[in-house]
């Protein structure tokens, strides 16, 4: 995460930890007091860290800067600001394409660009030759290419993994197997968070990994 400077990953990690906390809170009544105390301590320490290192230029402050820049990039950081603006333009283009092709555009076709992405990043074609075929937001990508039925199928799959995973967590009695099931649910949430911002569903290794986890969940 630090080496690749992917800001969304920090947010996804926080979401994943939050999912784990909630599930453990529900299945371990005796541990709830310690969980609440630990949560409050983490909030205080985490908040203090973000405040202290939000404007730090060192490696130690990278997570703090990454989290803040997702929501409010500093004016001095033109890279993060332009990256956020690029994604806004891209999402608007995808929504426009859906309106023009309500049943789905189909794979292998470039999405429409009433707001050209080259106006934000003139050299994008040299960096990413597929920029107008595969957007950062791969959740919208499925919607654009497969239409409402494909979009519904995507959320039905994700929702089934999460709901079934939570049910399995509550049914299991072996602590280790519960941890495995909790991990699968948390990773699924993280997959969705990153898929909204950073090509997640386009990289086959991520989808294969999630598929393997789903196989483990079925086995549980």
CSV table of C-alpha atoms in Angstrom, one decimal:
chain,number,residue,atom,x,y,z
A,1,UNK,CA,0.0,0.0,0.0
A,2,UNK,CA,2.7,2.5,1.0
A,3,UNK,CA,4.9,1.6,-2.0
A,4,UNK,CA,2.1,2.0,-4.5
A,5,UNK,CA,0.7,5.1,-2.8
A,6,UNK,CA,-2.9,3.9,-3.4
A,7,UNK,CA,-5.0,6.3,-1.2
A,8,UNK,CA,-8.2,4.3,-1.4
A,9,UNK,CA,-6.5,1.3,0.2
A,10,UNK,CA,-6.1,3.1,3.5
A,11,UNK,CA,-9.9,3.8,3.6
A,12,UNK,CA,-10.6,0.2,2.6
A,13,UNK,CA,-8.4,-1.1,5.4
A,14,UNK,CA,-10.3,1.1,8.0
A,15,UNK,CA,-13.6,-0.3,6.6
A,16,UNK,CA,-12.3,-3.9,6.8
A,17,UNK,CA,-11.2,-3.4,10.4
A,18,UNK,CA,-14.6,-1.9,11.2
A,19,UNK,CA,-16.4,-4.9,9.8
A,20,UNK,CA,-14.2,-7.2,11.8
A,21,UNK,CA,-14.9,-5.2,15.0
A,22,UNK,CA,-18.7,-5.3,14.5
A,23,UNK,CA,-18.8,-9.1,13.8
A,24,UNK,CA,-16.5,-9.9,16.8
A,25,UNK,CA,-18.7,-7.6,19.0
A,26,UNK,CA,-21.8,-9.6,17.9
A,27,UNK,CA,-20.4,-13.1,18.5
A,28,UNK,CA,-18.3,-12.5,21.6
A,29,UNK,CA,-20.5,-10.9,24.3
A,30,UNK,CA,-17.9,-11.4,26.9
A,31,UNK,CA,-15.4,-9.4,25.0
A,32,UNK,CA,-17.6,-6.4,24.3
A,33,UNK,CA,-16.3,-4.2,27.1
A,34,UNK,CA,-12.7,-4.7,25.9
A,35,UNK,CA,-13.7,-4.1,22.3
A,36,UNK,CA,-15.4,-0.8,23.2
A,37,UNK,CA,-12.4,0.3,25.3
A,38,UNK,CA,-10.0,-0.7,22.5
A,39,UNK,CA,-12.2,1.2,20.0
A,40,UNK,CA,-12.2,4.4,22.0
A,41,UNK,CA,-8.4,4.2,22.4
A,42,UNK,CA,-7.9,3.6,18.7
A,43,UNK,CA,-10.2,6.6,17.9
A,44,UNK,CA,-8.2,8.9,20.2
A,45,UNK,CA,-4.8,7.6,19.0
A,46,UNK,CA,-5.9,7.5,15.3
A,47,UNK,CA,-7.4,11.0,15.4
A,48,UNK,CA,-4.3,12.3,17.1
A,49,UNK,CA,-2.1,10.7,14.4
A,50,UNK,CA,-4.1,12.1,11.5
A,51,UNK,CA,-4.0,15.6,13.0
A,52,UNK,CA,-0.3,15.4,13.8
A,53,UNK,CA,0.8,14.0,10.4
A,54,UNK,CA,-1.8,15.3,8.0
A,55,UNK,CA,0.7,17.8,6.6
A,56,UNK,CA,3.8,15.8,7.1
A,57,UNK,CA,6.0,15.1,4.1
A,58,UNK,CA,7.6,12.0,5.5
A,59,UNK,CA,6.8,8.3,5.0
A,60,UNK,CA,5.3,8.1,8.5
A,61,UNK,CA,2.6,10.5,7.5
A,62,UNK,CA,1.7,8.8,4.2
A,63,UNK,CA,-1.4,7.0,5.6
A,64,UNK,CA,-2.7,10.2,7.2
A,65,UNK,CA,-2.2,12.2,4.0
A,66,UNK,CA,-3.7,9.4,1.9
A,67,UNK,CA,-6.9,9.2,4.0
A,68,UNK,CA,-7.4,13.0,4.1
A,69,UNK,CA,-6.6,13.5,0.4
A,70,UNK,CA,-9.4,11.1,-0.6
A,71,UNK,CA,-12.0,13.5,0.8
A,72,UNK,CA,-10.1,16.9,0.8
A,73,UNK,CA,-6.8,17.1,-1.1
A,74,UNK,CA,-4.6,20.0,0.0
A,75,UNK,CA,-4.2,22.8,-2.5
A,76,UNK,CA,-0.4,22.2,-2.4
A,77,UNK,CA,-0.8,18.6,-3.6
A,78,UNK,CA,-1.8,19.0,-7.2
A,79,UNK,CA,-1.4,15.3,-7.9
A,80,UNK,CA,-4.1,14.2,-5.5
A,81,UNK,CA,-6.4,17.1,-6.4
A,82,UNK,CA,-6.1,16.4,-10.2
A,83,UNK,CA,-6.6,12.6,-9.5
A,84,UNK,CA,-9.8,13.4,-7.6
A,85,UNK,CA,-11.0,15.7,-10.3
A,86,UNK,CA,-10.2,13.1,-13.0
A,87,UNK,CA,-12.4,10.6,-11.2
A,88,UNK,CA,-15.3,13.1,-10.9
A,89,UNK,CA,-15.1,13.7,-14.7
A,90,UNK,CA,-14.9,9.9,-15.3
A,91,UNK,CA,-17.9,9.1,-13.2
A,92,UNK,CA,-19.9,11.8,-14.9
A,93,UNK,CA,-19.0,10.3,-18.3
A,94,UNK,CA,-20.1,6.9,-17.1
A,95,UNK,CA,-23.4,8.2,-15.9
A,96,UNK,CA,-24.0,9.9,-19.2
A,97,UNK,CA,-23.2,6.7,-21.1
A,98,UNK,CA,-25.7,4.8,-19.0
A,99,UNK,CA,-28.4,7.3,-20.0
A,100,UNK,CA,-27.6,6.9,-23.6
A,101,UNK,CA,-27.3,3.1,-23.4
A,102,UNK,CA,-29.8,2.1,-20.7
A,103,UNK,CA,-29.5,-1.7,-21.6
A,104,UNK,CA,-25.7,-1.7,-21.5
A,105,UNK,CA,-23.0,-0.5,-23.8
A,106,UNK,CA,-21.3,-3.9,-24.1
A,107,UNK,CA,-17.7,-4.9,-23.4
A,108,UNK,CA,-14.9,-3.7,-25.8
A,109,UNK,CA,-16.5,-0.3,-26.5
A,110,UNK,CA,-15.3,3.0,-25.2
A,111,UNK,CA,-17.6,4.9,-22.9
A,112,UNK,CA,-18.9,8.3,-24.0
A,113,UNK,CA,-17.0,11.4,-22.9
A,114,UNK,CA,-19.1,14.6,-22.9
A,115,UNK,CA,-16.5,15.9,-20.6
A,116,UNK,CA,-13.2,14.7,-22.2
A,117,UNK,CA,-10.8,13.2,-19.8
A,118,UNK,CA,-7.9,14.5,-21.8
A,119,UNK,CA,-8.9,18.0,-20.6
A,120,UNK,CA,-7.8,16.9,-17.1
A,121,UNK,CA,-4.9,14.6,-18.1
A,122,UNK,CA,-3.7,15.4,-21.7
A,123,UNK,CA,-1.2,12.6,-21.7
A,124,UNK,CA,-3.5,9.9,-20.4
A,125,UNK,CA,-3.3,7.8,-23.6
A,126,UNK,CA,0.4,7.3,-23.3
A,127,UNK,CA,0.1,6.3,-19.6
A,128,UNK,CA,-3.1,4.2,-20.0
A,129,UNK,CA,-4.1,3.0,-23.5
A,130,UNK,CA,-7.4,1.6,-22.1
A,131,UNK,CA,-8.4,4.7,-20.3
A,132,UNK,CA,-11.6,5.1,-22.3
A,133,UNK,CA,-12.5,1.5,-22.0
A,134,UNK,CA,-11.9,0.6,-18.4
A,135,UNK,CA,-12.5,3.4,-15.8
A,136,UNK,CA,-11.2,3.6,-12.3
A,137,UNK,CA,-14.7,3.1,-10.9
A,138,UNK,CA,-15.2,-0.6,-11.9
A,139,UNK,CA,-18.6,-0.8,-10.1
A,140,UNK,CA,-19.9,1.7,-12.6
A,141,UNK,CA,-18.0,-0.1,-15.3
A,142,UNK,CA,-20.1,-3.2,-14.8
A,143,UNK,CA,-23.2,-1.0,-14.9
A,144,UNK,CA,-22.2,0.7,-18.1
A,145,UNK,CA,-21.2,-2.4,-20.0
A,146,UNK,CA,-23.7,-5.0,-18.7
A,147,UNK,CA,-26.7,-2.7,-18.1
A,148,UNK,CA,-29.2,-3.1,-15.2
A,149,UNK,CA,-29.3,-6.9,-15.3
A,150,UNK,CA,-25.5,-7.2,-15.0
A,151,UNK,CA,-25.4,-4.5,-12.3
A,152,UNK,CA,-28.1,-6.3,-10.3
A,153,UNK,CA,-26.2,-9.6,-10.7
A,154,UNK,CA,-23.1,-8.0,-9.4
A,155,UNK,CA,-24.8,-6.6,-6.2
A,156,UNK,CA,-26.7,-9.9,-5.8
A,157,UNK,CA,-23.4,-11.7,-5.7
A,158,UNK,CA,-21.7,-9.3,-3.4
A,159,UNK,CA,-24.7,-9.1,-1.1
A,160,UNK,CA,-25.0,-12.9,-1.0
A,161,UNK,CA,-21.3,-13.3,0.0
A,162,UNK,CA,-21.7,-10.7,2.9
A,163,UNK,CA,-25.1,-12.0,4.2
A,164,UNK,CA,-24.2,-15.7,3.9
A,165,UNK,CA,-20.8,-15.0,5.4
A,166,UNK,CA,-22.4,-13.3,8.4
A,167,UNK,CA,-24.8,-16.2,8.9
A,168,UNK,CA,-21.9,-18.6,8.8
A,169,UNK,CA,-19.9,-16.6,11.3
A,170,UNK,CA,-22.8,-16.9,13.8
A,171,UNK,CA,-23.3,-20.6,13.1
A,172,UNK,CA,-19.7,-21.7,13.5
A,173,UNK,CA,-18.4,-22.6,17.0
A,174,UNK,CA,-14.8,-23.1,16.2
A,175,UNK,CA,-12.9,-19.9,16.9
A,176,UNK,CA,-10.4,-20.3,14.1
A,177,UNK,CA,-13.0,-21.0,11.5
A,178,UNK,CA,-15.0,-18.0,12.7
A,179,UNK,CA,-11.9,-15.9,12.0
A,180,UNK,CA,-11.6,-17.2,8.5
A,181,UNK,CA,-15.3,-16.4,7.8
A,182,UNK,CA,-14.9,-12.9,9.3
A,183,UNK,CA,-11.9,-12.3,7.1
A,184,UNK,CA,-13.8,-13.2,4.0
A,185,UNK,CA,-16.7,-10.8,4.8
A,186,UNK,CA,-14.2,-8.0,5.6
A,187,UNK,CA,-12.3,-8.5,2.4
A,188,UNK,CA,-15.5,-8.4,0.4
A,189,UNK,CA,-16.3,-5.0,1.9
A,190,UNK,CA,-12.8,-3.8,1.1
A,191,UNK,CA,-13.1,-5.1,-2.5
A,192,UNK,CA,-16.2,-3.0,-3.0
A,193,UNK,CA,-14.6,0.1,-1.5
A,194,UNK,CA,-11.5,-0.1,-3.7
A,195,UNK,CA,-13.6,-1.1,-6.8
A,196,UNK,CA,-15.4,2.3,-6.6
A,197,UNK,CA,-12.1,4.1,-7.0
A,198,UNK,CA,-9.2,2.1,-8.4
A,199,UNK,CA,-9.6,-0.6,-11.2
A,200,UNK,CA,-10.2,-3.3,-8.6
A,201,UNK,CA,-12.5,-5.5,-10.6
A,202,UNK,CA,-10.4,-5.1,-13.7
A,203,UNK,CA,-7.3,-6.8,-12.2
A,204,UNK,CA,-8.0,-10.5,-12.5
A,205,UNK,CA,-5.7,-11.4,-9.6
A,206,UNK,CA,-8.0,-9.5,-7.2
A,207,UNK,CA,-11.2,-11.2,-8.5
A,208,UNK,CA,-9.6,-14.7,-8.5
A,209,UNK,CA,-8.5,-14.1,-4.9
A,210,UNK,CA,-12.0,-13.1,-3.8
A,211,UNK,CA,-13.3,-16.1,-5.7
A,212,UNK,CA,-11.0,-18.4,-3.8
A,213,UNK,CA,-12.2,-16.9,-0.5
A,214,UNK,CA,-15.8,-17.4,-1.5
A,215,UNK,CA,-15.0,-21.1,-2.1
A,216,UNK,CA,-13.6,-21.3,1.4
A,217,UNK,CA,-16.7,-19.7,2.7
A,218,UNK,CA,-18.9,-22.2,0.9
A,219,UNK,CA,-16.8,-25.0,2.4
A,220,UNK,CA,-17.3,-23.5,5.9
